[in-house]
Amino acid sequence: MFGKKQQKARRPAGSFDTLISSHTAIEGDVRFSGGLHIDGRVQGRVLAEDGGDAVLRISEVGEVVGDIAAPRVIVNGTVHGDVYASEHLELAGKAAVNGSVYYNLIEMAMGASVNGNLVHQHETSRLLTQESESAEEEPHGLPGAGLTEPS
């Protein structure tokens, strides 16, 4: 009522609009909104569209070779690239991230590994905007990351 902020309606935990199955390999960037579940392999960036309640989940057999940017990210597979989770990042027991992790809130289970930096950000999306503006001199967006803000 008074003084309470309205919360955005959250996507149900098991609700995924798009599935990349275990026998599928995609080369190139993937842009999505809603929920994306990866059991296969993506070689390219995985980017959530702006302004959404997007959730990315990578299963224990899933693999992404490229950077990831989404509000909520759940990893139980392998990522070779940086992860930008503007709201919440969950690293399950079989998660293996070879790259830096930028997060607001993080959960990391026993057995998960990160070979890179853990960087707490209050607003990762603001970081992406600032970095992409300064990265116009860089050929691939963020310095050393190969990522630009989703448009």
XYZ file of C-alpha atoms in Angstrom:
151
model
C 0.000 0.000 0.000
C 1.951 3.064 1.213
C 5.697 3.043 0.789
C 5.872 -0.420 -0.744
C 7.510 -0.922 -4.072
C 5.627 -3.102 -6.497
C 7.519 -6.237 -7.410
C 7.739 -7.420 -11.000
C 5.906 -10.652 -11.672
C 8.534 -13.381 -11.746
C 8.697 -16.085 -14.367
C 7.844 -19.465 -12.799
C 11.006 -21.427 -11.994
C 10.396 -24.259 -14.486
C 9.050 -22.093 -17.316
C 11.281 -22.025 -20.390
C 10.063 -20.841 -23.796
C 13.054 -22.055 -25.789
C 15.106 -25.250 -25.635
C 18.411 -25.958 -27.328
C 18.546 -29.742 -27.107
C 21.560 -31.925 -26.390
C 22.035 -32.893 -30.049
C 22.015 -29.278 -31.253
C 24.986 -26.987 -31.890
C 24.502 -23.323 -32.743
C 27.225 -21.074 -34.151
C 26.502 -17.383 -33.753
C 24.886 -15.101 -31.222
C 21.608 -16.074 -29.564
C 19.251 -13.308 -28.421
C 16.271 -14.314 -26.326
C 13.503 -13.140 -24.058
C 11.596 -15.228 -21.554
C 13.283 -18.483 -20.625
C 16.072 -20.271 -22.509
C 17.262 -23.758 -21.520
C 20.498 -25.035 -23.094
C 21.274 -28.753 -23.202
C 23.327 -28.429 -26.396
C 26.252 -26.253 -27.471
C 26.251 -22.567 -28.377
C 29.373 -21.059 -29.903
C 28.651 -17.340 -29.674
C 27.201 -14.850 -27.240
C 23.928 -15.555 -25.416
C 22.143 -12.257 -24.767
C 18.803 -11.522 -23.130
C 16.701 -8.775 -24.693
C 16.432 -5.550 -22.683
C 13.605 -4.889 -20.275
C 12.517 -8.475 -19.808
C 12.357 -11.027 -17.047
C 14.709 -13.377 -18.878
C 16.152 -16.545 -17.377
C 18.984 -18.568 -18.905
C 19.619 -22.109 -17.678
C 22.547 -24.229 -18.847
C 22.172 -27.882 -17.887
C 25.012 -30.197 -16.900
C 25.343 -31.316 -20.543
C 25.047 -27.764 -21.917
C 27.985 -25.670 -23.085
C 28.388 -22.031 -24.122
C 31.563 -20.800 -25.800
C 31.071 -17.050 -25.611
C 29.882 -14.379 -23.232
C 26.505 -14.426 -21.495
C 24.365 -11.440 -20.452
C 20.979 -11.981 -18.774
C 19.154 -10.853 -15.636
C 19.022 -14.356 -14.160
C 21.472 -17.124 -15.037
C 21.573 -20.716 -13.764
C 24.663 -22.719 -14.739
C 25.183 -26.433 -14.179
C 27.232 -26.979 -17.344
C 30.267 -25.363 -18.959
C 30.825 -21.738 -19.955
C 33.942 -20.522 -21.782
C 33.450 -16.767 -21.534
C 32.336 -14.048 -19.165
C 28.954 -14.147 -17.418
C 27.000 -10.941 -16.722
C 24.004 -11.612 -14.435
C 22.335 -8.306 -13.580
C 19.991 -9.818 -10.963
C 20.882 -13.337 -9.845
C 23.489 -15.960 -10.716
C 23.257 -19.559 -9.560
C 26.236 -21.867 -10.035
C 25.112 -25.446 -9.414
C 27.374 -28.303 -8.375
C 28.613 -29.213 -11.877
C 29.076 -25.638 -13.124
C 32.436 -24.815 -14.714
C 32.970 -21.202 -15.782
C 36.205 -20.309 -17.568
C 35.898 -16.543 -17.494
C 34.956 -13.733 -15.165
C 31.588 -13.527 -13.457
C 29.778 -10.207 -12.921
C 26.781 -10.522 -10.621
C 24.411 -8.732 -8.257
C 23.449 -11.783 -6.168
C 25.252 -15.122 -6.397
C 24.663 -18.667 -5.158
C 27.500 -21.135 -5.589
C 27.103 -24.813 -4.733
C 29.888 -27.081 -3.573
C 31.632 -28.468 -6.645
C 31.074 -25.422 -8.871
C 34.199 -23.766 -10.268
C 35.082 -20.360 -11.685
C 38.439 -19.796 -13.394
C 38.302 -16.018 -13.502
C 37.259 -13.095 -11.366
C 34.126 -12.838 -9.239
C 32.995 -9.218 -9.506
C 30.062 -7.955 -7.462
C 28.059 -5.310 -9.323
C 25.021 -3.502 -8.003
C 23.866 -2.786 -11.533
C 25.579 -4.967 -14.110
C 23.414 -3.580 -16.921
C 24.824 -0.115 -16.181
C 28.325 -1.605 -16.364
C 27.555 -3.097 -19.773
C 26.306 0.263 -21.063
C 29.363 2.143 -19.811
C 31.779 -0.460 -21.122
C 30.111 -0.684 -24.542
C 30.303 3.115 -24.907
C 34.016 3.098 -24.081
C 34.579 0.006 -26.200
C 33.843 1.664 -29.510
C 37.601 1.728 -29.905
C 37.640 -2.036 -29.220
C 36.545 -4.222 -32.159
C 34.287 -6.520 -30.104
C 32.547 -4.477 -27.394
C 33.783 -4.897 -23.839
C 37.551 -4.704 -23.602
C 38.784 -8.261 -23.840
C 35.286 -9.732 -23.494
C 33.734 -9.590 -26.959
C 30.355 -8.407 -25.600
C 28.189 -5.399 -26.275
C 24.944 -4.313 -24.634
C 21.907 -6.054 -26.161
C 19.916 -3.557 -28.222
